[in-house]
C-alpha cells in the first residue's frame, strides 16, 4: 500500500467485480430456460446452536432467525434487521468510517470501532479475526436469506470472544431463476442500487449480487461510498453432497470521519462536526476480498462430513486527529494507520445421527484453524504545517495471530419430553509481534502472548406440552484482548501490553418458548453472566487508549418477545430487553487526556458504559397479500446509556418511530415493488450511538432527524 495515494478501489477488487458481473450474465440464459415455481419462503430452522438444522422451538437457547431484507428498508446496514431481536443493541453510527456497533446482552458494548465480544460469520465462514475483532461492512443484505442471532451460554461453542453469535446466510437460488434490480434514495443524498441474479441451472444453484451505496452524510464531514458484492455457487454432488463457492468483497474509499461531539456541541448543533475532524481531514478507506469453499457430504450409517476453507485480504488506511505535539515522543506511533491483512483458515466437522440406549443421539465434532497476518505501519499525519497528510514513518511491525480449536457437541433425547445437550471447545490463541521500526530512541518491541481456554456448555430442553417448551443452559466463555487492545502499554513504555489476561465468563440462562398456534409465538428468558478479568480502559494519552484487567463484572437481565397475527392481514411483534451491566469490583481509571496513570477510583456497582438498561421494539404491519398495498409502523425505545466508566455523562433515553407504505404489482414475468418510508417520524433529537470512554469527552454520535426514503424493486422471472 502506498502511503500517499488517495486509496482508489483496489486493483485486486476489479477481478472480483468482473467475476460477479460475468456470473450474473451467465445466469441469464439459464433463467430464460427454467420453469416457473412459487416463491420460496423463509425456513424456520437455524444451525447456529447445534451445527445441524433445527427449528428454533427445539433449541435450548435464545436464538432468532430474521429475514435479512425487506422491501421497505434501505437494506444496507445489519442494524435495520437486528433492531427487532431481543438482547441485541445494534446501532448505525451514521459514520461509515467506523463499523456499526453491535452488542449482545452487554457484551461488545465497550468497542469504539469494529465489533468485539461477538462472533460474526457469513455462510459459516468467520467474519471475526482469530483475536476476536470483526466487521460487518461486507455483509450483503440483498443476496441474503436470513440473519441468525444466538445469545447465551451456547455461543461459547464458537470460541474466543463469543458473547453472542451473528451469522448471515446467502439465500438459495430460486427454482424459477430471477434477475433482480433495486434502487432507493432519500434524505442526505442517500442512494442504494443493487443487481442480483439467482436461480437453479441443472446441478448448479447460484445467487450473485452487487450493491452500491453512497451518502452525503447526516452530519458535516461524513460522506461515504460503499460497494459490496456477494456470490454463492453451489454444485450438487453424487451421493447427496454439495460443494459451495462463496465470494464476497467490499470497497469503501475515503469515508469521512466526523468523530464524536461533546455534550454542548451535540445539544447545540447535532449536524456539526468536531473541528479537528476537518483540520486533519479524518477519513478511512477499506478494501476487502474473501473467498471460501464448503464441502458437505453424507456418508454411510448416518455419518456426514463438512469441510470448509477460506482466504481473504483486508486493507485499511486511516487518518486520525492526533496533534503533532502528541507525536513528539520518540515512542509515538504517528497519526496515520496503514494495515495490510491476510487471513484464512479451515474447519473440518464430523456429524452423526444415531442412537444411545435406544434414544436419538446427534453428535458433532471438529477442528478449526484460523490465522491472521497483519502488516501494521504508522506515519505522522503532518508534513511541516500541512495537516492530515502522510508524513514520516513511525511504526512498522508484523503481527500474527493463530487460533487452533477442537470442539464437540452432542444432543440426546432419552424421552420424547426431554433433550439433553452438552459440548465443549478447547481454544488456543497465539499472538506474535515482530517490530521492524527500531531506532536509538525506539527499542525493539517484539513480543508474544499465548492464551488457552476450555469452554464447556450444557443445556436441557423440557417439552412441557406440544405448545410449551422450557430450557436451562450453563456455560463458560472467554475473550482475549485484540491486537488493537494489546497495541499500547499502560505504563507509557514501548511495545505491546502483553500482561493483559483474557476475560473469563460464567454464563447461565433459563427460558420458556410458547407456540399455542401458527399465529402466535412468545419467548421469555432470564440470564446472568459473571466475568473475571474484564477488560477496561486504563489510560488515554496522545490519542492512544490502553487497557487493563479488572477483577469482576456482571451482566444480568431478561428478554421477552411476542409475535402475533392479530387479524388475517395484521401482524404485530415486540421485543423487550432489560440488562443490568455493572462492574462488581473497584478499579482506577483516567479522567481526561492526556492521562498516563490511572488515578480516579471507579466504585463497585458502577454501570458498564455503552449498555442501555432498557430497549423496546414494537412493529405493526398490514399486508393482506404478497402483492397489492402494504404498510407498517415501527417504534423503538432505547434507555439512557452511560458514556464512560465513571458515569460522568449519559446519552439520554429516546423513542423514535418509522412509518412505511408500499405497493407490489405481480405480472406474468415481472414483480414490481415500490415503497416510501419516513424514519424518526417526530424528528426526535437523540444520540444514535456513543463513543465509549472517548479521551476528549466527544462521546456523542447524533442520530438523524426526520428522514425520507423511496425506492423500487424489480424482479424478472423466467418462464
XYZ file of C-alpha atoms in Angstrom:
719
model
C 0.000 0.000 0.000
C 1.451 3.369 -0.985
C 1.049 5.778 1.930
C 0.280 8.965 -0.041
C -2.219 7.562 -2.516
C -5.887 8.602 -2.176
C -6.847 4.923 -1.810
C -8.804 4.295 -5.033
C -10.568 0.975 -5.476
C -8.006 -1.751 -5.064
C -6.840 -3.383 -8.307
C -7.433 -6.721 -6.633
C -11.089 -5.780 -6.310
C -11.629 -5.482 -10.045
C -11.300 -9.217 -10.817
C -13.852 -9.967 -8.120
C -16.283 -7.453 -9.595
C -15.674 -8.837 -13.072
C -16.317 -12.349 -11.806
C -19.621 -11.296 -10.278
C -20.656 -9.468 -13.415
C -19.722 -12.454 -15.573
C -21.641 -14.824 -13.335
C -24.714 -12.584 -13.466
C -24.509 -12.533 -17.243
C -24.064 -16.283 -17.387
C -27.169 -16.732 -15.257
C -29.442 -15.063 -17.778
C -29.556 -17.913 -20.316
C -30.304 -20.369 -17.544
C -33.043 -18.064 -16.300
C -34.627 -17.985 -19.720
C -34.883 -21.783 -19.855
C -36.196 -22.561 -16.380
C -39.751 -23.432 -15.396
C -41.818 -21.261 -13.059
C -42.411 -22.136 -9.429
C -43.883 -20.405 -6.404
C -41.531 -18.132 -4.424
C -39.561 -19.688 -1.595
C -40.400 -18.741 1.973
C -38.019 -18.236 4.873
C -37.330 -21.528 6.653
C -37.927 -21.752 10.407
C -34.727 -23.680 11.048
C -31.412 -22.472 12.437
C -27.981 -24.040 12.641
C -26.088 -21.676 14.967
C -26.661 -23.517 18.254
C -26.373 -27.171 17.246
C -24.391 -27.293 13.950
C -27.400 -29.109 12.453
C -30.664 -27.747 11.071
C -33.230 -27.460 13.829
C -36.370 -25.479 14.480
C -35.810 -22.608 16.932
C -38.565 -24.102 19.111
C -36.391 -27.209 19.619
C -33.189 -25.398 20.644
C -32.299 -24.975 24.365
C -31.052 -21.434 23.781
C -32.162 -17.925 22.900
C -31.885 -17.759 19.129
C -33.674 -15.835 16.405
C -33.686 -16.058 12.628
C -34.676 -12.804 10.938
C -35.265 -12.169 7.219
C -32.184 -10.261 6.096
C -34.042 -7.779 3.907
C -37.462 -6.249 3.489
C -38.860 -4.145 0.652
C -39.475 -1.025 2.774
C -35.914 -0.672 4.085
C -32.639 0.715 2.818
C -31.174 -2.819 3.188
C -27.583 -1.665 3.684
C -26.915 -1.933 7.438
C -27.458 -5.044 9.582
C -28.864 -2.828 12.354
C -32.007 -2.494 10.212
C -32.670 -6.190 10.873
C -31.129 -6.681 14.319
C -33.118 -3.892 15.964
C -36.047 -6.295 16.288
C -34.059 -9.030 18.085
C -34.252 -9.103 21.901
C -30.937 -8.885 23.721
C -29.251 -7.086 20.821
C -28.308 -3.410 20.712
C -27.357 -2.645 17.093
C -26.692 0.982 16.213
C -25.947 2.692 12.935
C -23.365 5.297 13.879
C -24.045 7.451 10.789
C -20.288 7.190 10.340
C -19.153 4.774 7.650
C -15.516 5.306 8.583
C -16.387 3.134 11.594
C -18.336 -0.100 11.592
C -21.738 -0.435 13.202
C -21.979 -1.029 16.936
C -23.362 -4.414 17.919
C -23.592 -5.679 21.474
C -25.438 -8.734 22.811
C -26.589 -8.719 26.423
C -23.920 -6.080 27.108
C -21.035 -7.974 25.509
C -19.197 -5.900 22.909
C -20.554 -2.555 24.143
C -17.142 -1.111 25.015
C -15.870 -1.307 21.429
C -15.187 2.133 19.952
C -14.545 0.772 16.445
C -15.183 -2.561 14.819
C -17.052 -5.280 16.710
C -15.683 -7.009 19.797
C -17.157 -9.638 22.081
C -19.495 -11.016 19.399
C -18.566 -13.691 16.855
C -19.505 -12.974 13.234
C -19.953 -15.413 10.323
C -21.110 -15.307 6.725
C -22.284 -18.665 5.331
C -20.324 -20.373 8.097
C -17.085 -18.539 7.232
C -15.633 -16.406 10.053
C -16.011 -12.643 9.730
C -14.219 -12.241 13.062
C -10.439 -12.466 13.184
C -8.761 -15.001 15.486
C -8.160 -12.238 18.074
C -11.907 -11.568 18.290
C -12.109 -8.345 16.248
C -14.664 -8.338 13.445
C -16.573 -6.272 10.909
C -19.964 -6.498 9.212
C -19.269 -3.991 6.429
C -19.094 -6.812 3.866
C -22.460 -8.327 4.865
C -24.599 -8.002 1.729
C -28.287 -7.943 2.659
C -29.615 -8.039 -0.904
C -28.313 -11.558 -1.541
C -29.006 -12.832 1.973
C -31.797 -15.079 3.176
C -31.634 -14.677 6.943
C -29.548 -13.472 9.863
C -29.287 -15.752 12.885
C -28.549 -14.347 16.330
C -27.515 -16.695 19.134
C -27.341 -15.418 22.707
C -26.349 -17.015 25.962
C -24.219 -19.989 27.030
C -24.232 -21.959 23.765
C -22.402 -19.157 21.962
C -19.292 -20.285 23.893
C -19.036 -23.194 21.438
C -17.767 -20.655 18.889
C -14.646 -19.935 20.917
C -12.857 -16.662 21.600
C -14.931 -13.524 22.101
C -18.298 -15.241 21.770
C -20.600 -13.208 23.990
C -23.047 -13.908 21.182
C -23.039 -15.046 17.565
C -24.353 -13.276 14.466
C -24.468 -15.256 11.216
C -25.708 -14.170 7.808
C -26.693 -16.781 5.223
C -26.910 -16.325 1.471
C -30.305 -17.257 0.032
C -30.691 -20.364 -2.118
C -31.223 -19.914 -5.807
C -34.887 -19.715 -6.710
C -36.464 -22.671 -8.506
C -37.564 -20.166 -11.138
C -34.425 -18.163 -11.931
C -34.766 -14.445 -11.340
C -32.944 -11.266 -12.165
C -33.479 -8.581 -9.522
C -32.688 -4.878 -9.571
C -33.446 -2.283 -6.955
C -32.917 1.374 -6.258
C -33.665 3.556 -3.244
C -32.855 7.152 -2.424
C -33.706 9.827 0.071
C -32.519 12.385 2.593
C -28.879 13.411 2.970
C -28.008 12.295 -0.553
C -28.642 8.632 0.278
C -28.617 6.242 -2.675
C -28.632 2.453 -2.883
C -28.615 0.482 -6.132
C -28.341 -3.282 -6.467
C -28.328 -6.051 -9.056
C -28.846 -9.708 -8.265
C -29.230 -12.955 -10.219
C -30.326 -16.191 -8.568
C -31.684 -19.496 -9.726
C -31.002 -23.151 -10.467
C -29.405 -24.495 -13.647
C -29.067 -28.264 -13.603
C -26.847 -29.219 -10.670
C -25.847 -25.595 -10.052
C -27.595 -23.359 -7.537
C -26.447 -19.739 -7.797
C -27.014 -16.369 -6.118
C -24.807 -13.442 -7.167
C -25.247 -9.775 -6.463
C -23.654 -6.348 -6.208
C -24.843 -3.388 -4.094
C -23.657 0.206 -4.321
C -24.412 2.666 -1.529
C -23.493 6.303 -1.118
C -24.468 9.161 1.150
C -23.584 12.798 1.757
C -23.964 12.027 5.443
C -26.363 13.311 8.049
C -23.534 15.325 9.609
C -20.901 17.522 8.048
C -17.740 15.676 7.006
C -19.464 12.276 6.921
C -19.879 11.475 3.211
C -19.181 7.875 2.202
C -19.470 5.301 -0.557
C -19.568 1.536 -0.227
C -19.707 -1.126 -2.926
C -20.184 -4.719 -1.823
C -20.595 -7.937 -3.715
C -21.555 -11.412 -2.600
C -21.932 -14.625 -4.523
C -22.514 -18.275 -3.814
C -22.302 -21.069 -6.357
C -23.360 -24.480 -5.076
C -22.984 -27.698 -7.061
C -24.887 -30.867 -6.227
C -22.507 -33.827 -5.973
C -23.111 -37.554 -6.321
C -24.328 -39.211 -3.162
C -26.306 -36.192 -1.921
C -23.335 -33.936 -1.225
C -22.688 -30.418 -2.375
C -19.779 -28.048 -2.951
C -20.238 -24.295 -2.382
C -18.006 -21.464 -3.550
C -18.611 -18.268 -1.568
C -17.114 -14.961 -2.719
C -17.610 -11.543 -1.188
C -15.975 -8.166 -1.485
C -16.336 -4.630 -0.146
C -14.711 -1.358 -1.097
C -15.076 1.829 0.993
C -12.898 4.607 -0.456
C -12.187 7.666 1.705
C -15.158 7.539 4.073
C -15.048 10.785 6.037
C -14.967 10.537 9.829
C -16.820 13.329 11.685
C -15.749 11.983 15.099
C -17.979 12.379 18.124
C -19.350 15.541 19.682
C -19.090 16.889 23.205
C -22.285 17.482 25.163
C -22.551 21.219 24.404
C -21.943 20.843 20.661
C -24.280 17.861 20.472
C -27.094 19.839 22.075
C -26.482 22.986 20.033
C -25.914 21.571 16.533
C -26.183 17.787 16.084
C -25.295 18.079 12.389
C -21.946 19.684 13.169
C -18.531 18.078 13.195
C -15.636 18.161 15.627
C -13.294 20.910 14.426
C -10.256 18.626 14.484
C -12.007 16.296 12.022
C -11.900 18.913 9.271
C -8.485 20.206 10.361
C -6.940 16.768 9.845
C -9.433 15.579 7.198
C -10.048 12.438 9.247
C -11.000 9.581 6.945
C -10.780 5.853 6.422
C -10.575 3.526 3.423
C -11.229 -0.207 3.409
C -10.784 -2.807 0.679
C -11.572 -6.467 1.339
C -11.863 -9.574 -0.814
C -12.639 -13.015 0.554
C -13.367 -16.453 -0.832
C -14.248 -19.792 0.667
C -15.062 -23.380 -0.287
C -17.507 -25.550 1.669
C -17.883 -29.277 1.020
C -20.722 -31.207 2.638
C -21.113 -34.929 2.088
C -23.401 -37.514 3.711
C -21.731 -40.873 4.337
C -22.963 -44.318 5.193
C -24.605 -45.202 8.513
C -25.944 -41.664 9.200
C -22.488 -40.100 9.170
C -21.620 -36.905 7.298
C -18.652 -34.616 6.811
C -18.305 -30.863 6.335
C -15.020 -29.237 5.338
C -14.516 -25.503 4.901
C -11.507 -23.445 3.846
C -11.256 -19.702 3.261
C -8.786 -16.921 2.480
C -9.107 -13.154 2.449
C -7.311 -9.829 2.274
C -8.338 -6.620 4.038
C -6.501 -3.308 3.685
C -7.267 -0.361 5.960
C -5.914 3.178 5.675
C -6.954 5.741 8.300
C -6.014 9.331 9.143
C -6.541 10.274 12.799
C -6.848 13.650 14.533
C -3.759 13.348 16.732
C -1.948 16.713 17.085
C 1.760 16.952 16.172
C 2.693 17.700 19.783
C 1.377 14.319 20.890
C 3.670 12.685 18.309
C 6.830 14.356 19.593
C 7.723 11.424 21.826
C 10.148 9.006 20.155
C 7.748 6.233 21.217
C 4.791 7.758 19.347
C 3.417 5.655 16.523
C 2.073 8.545 14.495
C -1.380 9.702 13.416
C -1.884 7.618 10.257
C -2.671 3.891 10.366
C -1.921 1.654 7.396
C -2.876 -2.011 7.749
C -2.477 -4.827 5.258
C -4.203 -8.003 6.455
C -4.103 -11.530 5.127
C -6.219 -14.113 6.861
C -7.545 -17.582 6.309
C -8.267 -20.918 7.841
C -10.348 -24.024 7.768
C -12.798 -26.169 9.663
C -13.447 -29.901 9.363
C -16.524 -31.308 11.101
C -17.946 -34.808 11.508
C -21.645 -35.307 12.262
C -23.524 -38.453 13.219
C -27.208 -39.176 13.837
C -27.596 -42.392 15.764
C -28.928 -43.802 18.996
C -27.840 -44.199 22.580
C -29.766 -46.639 24.771
C -32.402 -46.757 22.070
C -32.919 -42.979 22.078
C -31.954 -40.455 19.347
C -28.449 -39.022 19.603
C -26.773 -36.341 17.481
C -23.034 -35.786 17.684
C -20.830 -33.142 16.052
C -17.069 -32.861 16.452
C -14.448 -30.906 14.601
C -11.228 -28.989 14.407
C -10.769 -25.368 13.290
C -7.656 -23.355 12.496
C -7.677 -19.606 11.771
C -4.694 -17.371 11.019
C -4.162 -13.655 10.522
C -1.048 -11.796 9.354
C -1.157 -8.030 9.702
C 1.483 -5.630 8.412
C 0.924 -2.511 10.514
C 2.669 0.728 9.645
C 2.161 4.136 11.212
C 3.061 7.583 9.917
C 2.915 11.104 11.190
C -0.184 12.929 9.979
C 1.632 16.139 9.143
C 4.417 17.450 6.939
C 5.584 20.844 8.113
C 2.445 22.943 8.541
C 0.335 20.669 6.371
C -2.043 18.530 8.457
C -3.963 15.397 7.550
C -1.282 14.127 5.186
C 1.108 11.206 5.384
C 4.435 12.109 6.952
C 7.400 10.242 8.389
C 7.293 6.548 9.219
C 6.819 5.954 12.963
C 5.762 2.324 13.156
C 6.472 -0.852 11.189
C 5.597 -4.268 12.554
C 4.306 -7.675 11.524
C 1.579 -9.060 13.756
C 0.442 -12.647 13.595
C -2.309 -14.411 15.490
C -3.354 -18.032 15.173
C -6.185 -19.912 16.816
C -6.443 -23.694 16.974
C -9.683 -25.177 18.260
C -11.101 -28.607 18.984
C -14.832 -28.862 19.654
C -17.554 -31.432 20.201
C -21.260 -31.308 20.926
C -23.986 -33.898 21.484
C -27.781 -33.809 21.826
C -29.598 -36.816 23.280
C -33.369 -37.300 23.626
C -33.791 -40.080 26.230
C -37.522 -39.330 26.438
C -39.859 -37.556 23.972
C -40.280 -34.771 26.560
C -36.570 -34.212 27.240
C -33.467 -33.361 25.210
C -30.061 -33.079 26.855
C -27.297 -31.124 25.107
C -23.646 -30.720 26.039
C -20.453 -29.650 24.358
C -17.009 -28.176 24.812
C -14.438 -26.243 22.844
C -10.711 -26.121 23.504
C -9.126 -22.964 22.112
C -5.508 -21.919 21.796
C -4.732 -18.377 20.574
C -1.131 -17.315 19.940
C -0.073 -13.700 19.335
C 3.280 -12.760 17.839
C 4.508 -9.250 17.008
C 7.781 -8.544 15.190
C 8.992 -4.922 15.400
C 10.710 -3.616 12.248
C 10.996 0.039 13.323
C 13.986 0.124 15.666
C 15.990 3.293 16.349
C 18.302 4.619 19.025
C 15.295 6.056 20.881
C 12.728 3.405 19.956
C 13.783 -0.088 21.090
C 12.781 -3.453 19.689
C 9.188 -4.012 20.836
C 8.755 -7.564 19.571
C 6.882 -9.970 21.794
C 4.474 -12.867 22.092
C 1.415 -13.761 24.109
C -0.345 -17.119 24.322
C -3.828 -17.866 25.629
C -5.674 -21.133 26.107
C -9.136 -21.951 27.391
C -11.652 -24.780 27.520
C -15.282 -23.648 27.298
C -17.859 -26.281 28.282
C -21.620 -25.800 27.884
C -24.668 -27.867 28.786
C -28.401 -27.447 28.434
C -31.701 -29.231 28.826
C -34.955 -28.765 26.914
C -38.246 -29.842 28.520
C -41.290 -30.214 26.275
C -43.926 -29.436 28.885
C -46.582 -29.717 26.196
C -46.696 -29.580 22.381
C -47.023 -25.788 22.671
C -44.786 -25.001 25.675
C -41.057 -25.693 25.857
C -38.771 -24.700 28.732
C -34.990 -24.833 28.853
C -31.959 -24.168 31.021
C -28.339 -23.746 29.932
C -24.963 -23.049 31.519
C -21.556 -22.469 30.000
C -18.179 -20.808 30.301
C -16.735 -18.384 27.774
C -13.660 -16.224 27.358
C -12.438 -13.187 25.445
C -8.796 -12.425 24.679
C -7.600 -8.891 24.081
C -7.455 -7.959 20.409
C -4.306 -6.686 18.724
C -5.761 -3.181 18.973
C -6.077 -3.588 22.747
C -2.627 -5.133 23.106
C -1.153 -2.337 20.984
C -0.091 0.090 23.733
C 1.296 -0.392 27.223
C -0.448 1.447 30.032
C 2.836 2.344 31.773
C 3.868 4.640 28.917
C 6.596 2.301 27.700
C 7.045 0.951 24.206
C 5.806 -2.373 22.937
C 2.687 -4.465 23.351
C 0.687 -4.714 26.554
C 1.468 -8.404 26.924
C 0.383 -8.523 30.555
C -3.317 -8.459 29.682
C -5.238 -11.604 30.606
C -8.324 -12.936 28.823
C -11.722 -12.242 30.353
C -13.465 -15.409 31.571
C -17.233 -15.670 31.922
C -19.718 -17.993 33.629
C -22.983 -17.769 31.729
C -26.419 -19.116 32.757
C -29.872 -18.862 31.206
C -33.459 -20.003 31.852
C -36.143 -19.646 29.211
C -39.651 -20.530 28.057
C -40.924 -20.718 24.466
C -44.623 -20.847 23.628
C -46.321 -21.615 20.313
C -50.044 -22.015 21.023
C -50.756 -21.935 17.293
C -49.253 -20.837 13.995
C -50.423 -17.251 14.534
C -48.827 -16.743 17.968
C -45.335 -17.159 19.365
C -43.853 -15.968 22.661
C -40.445 -16.287 24.294
C -39.072 -15.237 27.657
C -35.578 -15.686 29.099
C -33.609 -14.577 32.148
C -29.817 -14.617 32.117
C -26.730 -13.865 34.152
C -23.079 -13.691 33.091
C -20.293 -13.182 35.659
C -16.874 -12.259 34.260
C -13.376 -12.211 35.741
C -10.535 -10.076 34.355
C -12.924 -7.829 32.409
C -11.050 -5.530 30.006
C -11.434 -1.828 30.820
C -9.677 1.424 29.931
C -6.507 2.206 31.864
C -5.169 5.412 30.233
C -5.862 7.918 27.482
C -2.853 9.861 26.242
C -1.845 11.307 22.888
C -4.857 9.822 21.133
C -3.997 6.327 22.366
C -6.084 4.161 24.669
C -4.574 1.425 26.815
C -6.382 -1.320 28.688
C -6.240 -3.180 31.981
C -7.919 -6.145 33.617
C -10.377 -5.579 36.438
C -11.418 -8.306 38.797
C -15.168 -8.829 38.343
C -18.148 -7.659 36.285
C -21.710 -8.837 35.871
C -24.368 -8.733 33.159
C -27.824 -9.929 34.091
C -31.288 -9.312 32.806
C -34.325 -10.555 30.953
C -35.661 -10.741 27.397
C -39.167 -11.125 26.067
C -40.525 -11.390 22.541
C -44.013 -11.709 21.067
C -45.193 -12.351 17.503
C -48.901 -12.500 16.782
C -51.243 -12.296 13.806
C -53.884 -10.032 15.311
C -56.044 -10.371 12.178
C -55.641 -12.093 8.799
C -53.845 -9.075 7.333
C -52.241 -7.674 10.505
C -49.038 -8.821 12.192
C -47.721 -7.435 15.473
C -44.382 -8.091 17.118
C -42.487 -6.704 20.059
C -39.139 -7.396 21.714
C -38.059 -6.116 25.118
C -34.646 -6.298 26.782
C -33.569 -5.347 30.286
C -29.831 -5.554 31.013
C -28.111 -4.592 34.254
C -24.393 -4.475 33.389
C -22.090 -3.408 36.224
C -18.504 -3.507 37.416
C -18.542 -5.667 40.545
C -15.100 -4.681 41.809
C -13.488 -1.224 42.153
C -10.578 -0.057 39.996
C -8.695 3.080 38.956
C -9.075 4.835 35.623
C -8.214 8.122 33.913
C -10.352 11.252 33.952
C -9.028 13.176 30.954
C -6.441 13.462 28.210
C -3.540 13.344 28.496
C -3.563 10.807 31.308
C -0.702 8.354 31.723
C -1.524 6.895 35.146
C -4.966 5.725 36.345
C -5.778 7.943 39.325
C -9.549 8.107 39.722
C -11.476 5.347 41.517
C -14.432 3.638 39.891
C -16.695 2.240 42.576
C -18.091 -1.271 42.557
C -21.616 -1.229 41.179
C -20.880 1.378 38.501
C -22.700 0.644 35.231
C -20.654 -0.622 32.295
C -20.668 2.115 29.641
C -22.286 1.663 26.248
C -25.069 -0.576 27.602
C -28.685 0.595 27.579
C -30.554 -0.819 30.540
C -33.844 -0.991 28.621
C -34.597 -1.487 24.937
C -38.015 -1.971 23.359
C -39.035 -2.628 19.761
C -42.647 -2.687 18.531
C -43.858 -3.201 14.996
C -47.294 -3.382 13.416
C -47.601 -4.468 9.803
C -50.574 -4.600 7.459
C -50.084 -6.919 4.486
C -53.239 -8.545 3.086
C -51.257 -10.459 0.449
C -47.813 -10.715 -1.098
C -48.980 -8.259 -3.736
C -51.035 -5.102 -3.513
C -50.874 -2.476 -0.785
C -48.943 -2.896 2.459
C -47.947 -0.609 5.309
C -46.005 -0.683 8.534
C -45.428 1.267 11.736
C -42.368 0.678 13.945
C -41.270 2.157 17.237
C -38.011 1.808 19.137
C -37.142 2.918 22.656
C -33.572 2.927 23.999
C -32.857 3.730 27.638
C -30.098 6.046 28.768
C -26.555 4.905 28.068
C -23.505 5.725 30.257
C -20.666 7.121 28.160
C -17.640 6.277 30.326
C -16.510 4.096 33.215
C -17.121 6.883 35.742
C -20.630 7.603 34.516
C -19.821 11.315 34.167
C -22.233 11.707 31.263
C -25.024 9.748 29.668
C -26.850 9.642 26.377
C -30.474 10.347 27.187
C -33.213 7.814 26.602
C -35.211 8.284 23.433
C -38.029 6.841 21.347
C -38.226 7.044 17.553
C -40.877 5.860 15.118
C -40.920 4.905 11.445
C -43.822 4.745 9.013
C -43.756 2.966 5.656
C -46.138 2.097 2.846
C -45.772 0.348 -0.484
C -47.455 -1.344 -3.378
C -46.402 -4.539 -5.159
C -47.641 -5.458 -8.619
C -47.353 -9.025 -9.894
C -47.263 -9.542 -13.669
C -46.718 -12.797 -15.588
C -42.924 -12.392 -15.657
C -42.383 -9.296 -13.544
C -42.885 -8.326 -9.929
C -42.619 -4.596 -9.260
C -42.492 -3.334 -5.700
C -42.459 0.307 -4.624
C -42.259 1.888 -1.193
C -41.932 5.130 0.741
C -40.599 5.401 4.283
C -40.230 8.070 6.955
C -37.789 7.454 9.813
C -37.741 9.396 13.088
C -41.279 10.439 12.306
C -41.466 13.081 15.059
C -37.963 14.478 14.395
C -36.606 13.469 17.816
C -33.160 14.823 18.740
C -31.154 11.896 20.089
C -27.755 10.243 20.295
C -27.889 7.281 17.960
C -24.706 5.853 19.470
C -21.908 6.748 21.864
C -18.114 6.510 21.712
C -17.297 4.824 24.992
C -14.540 6.365 27.130
C -13.503 8.915 24.493
C -10.434 10.653 25.937
C -11.560 14.067 24.711
C -15.113 13.783 26.010
C -16.558 13.620 22.497
C -18.919 10.795 23.384
C -21.985 11.550 21.264
C -22.759 10.435 17.713
C -26.056 12.125 16.787
C -28.804 10.114 15.182
C -30.519 11.652 12.148
C -33.661 13.717 12.438
C -36.688 13.056 10.267
C -35.557 11.395 7.030
C -37.315 10.160 3.924
C -36.643 7.189 1.675
C -38.345 5.981 -1.513
C -37.457 3.023 -3.657
C -38.422 0.365 -6.143
C -37.610 -3.325 -6.522
C -37.877 -5.129 -9.884
C -37.844 -8.898 -10.310
C -37.830 -10.597 -13.694
C -38.718 -14.289 -13.656
C -38.029 -16.803 -16.369
C -40.928 -18.793 -17.746
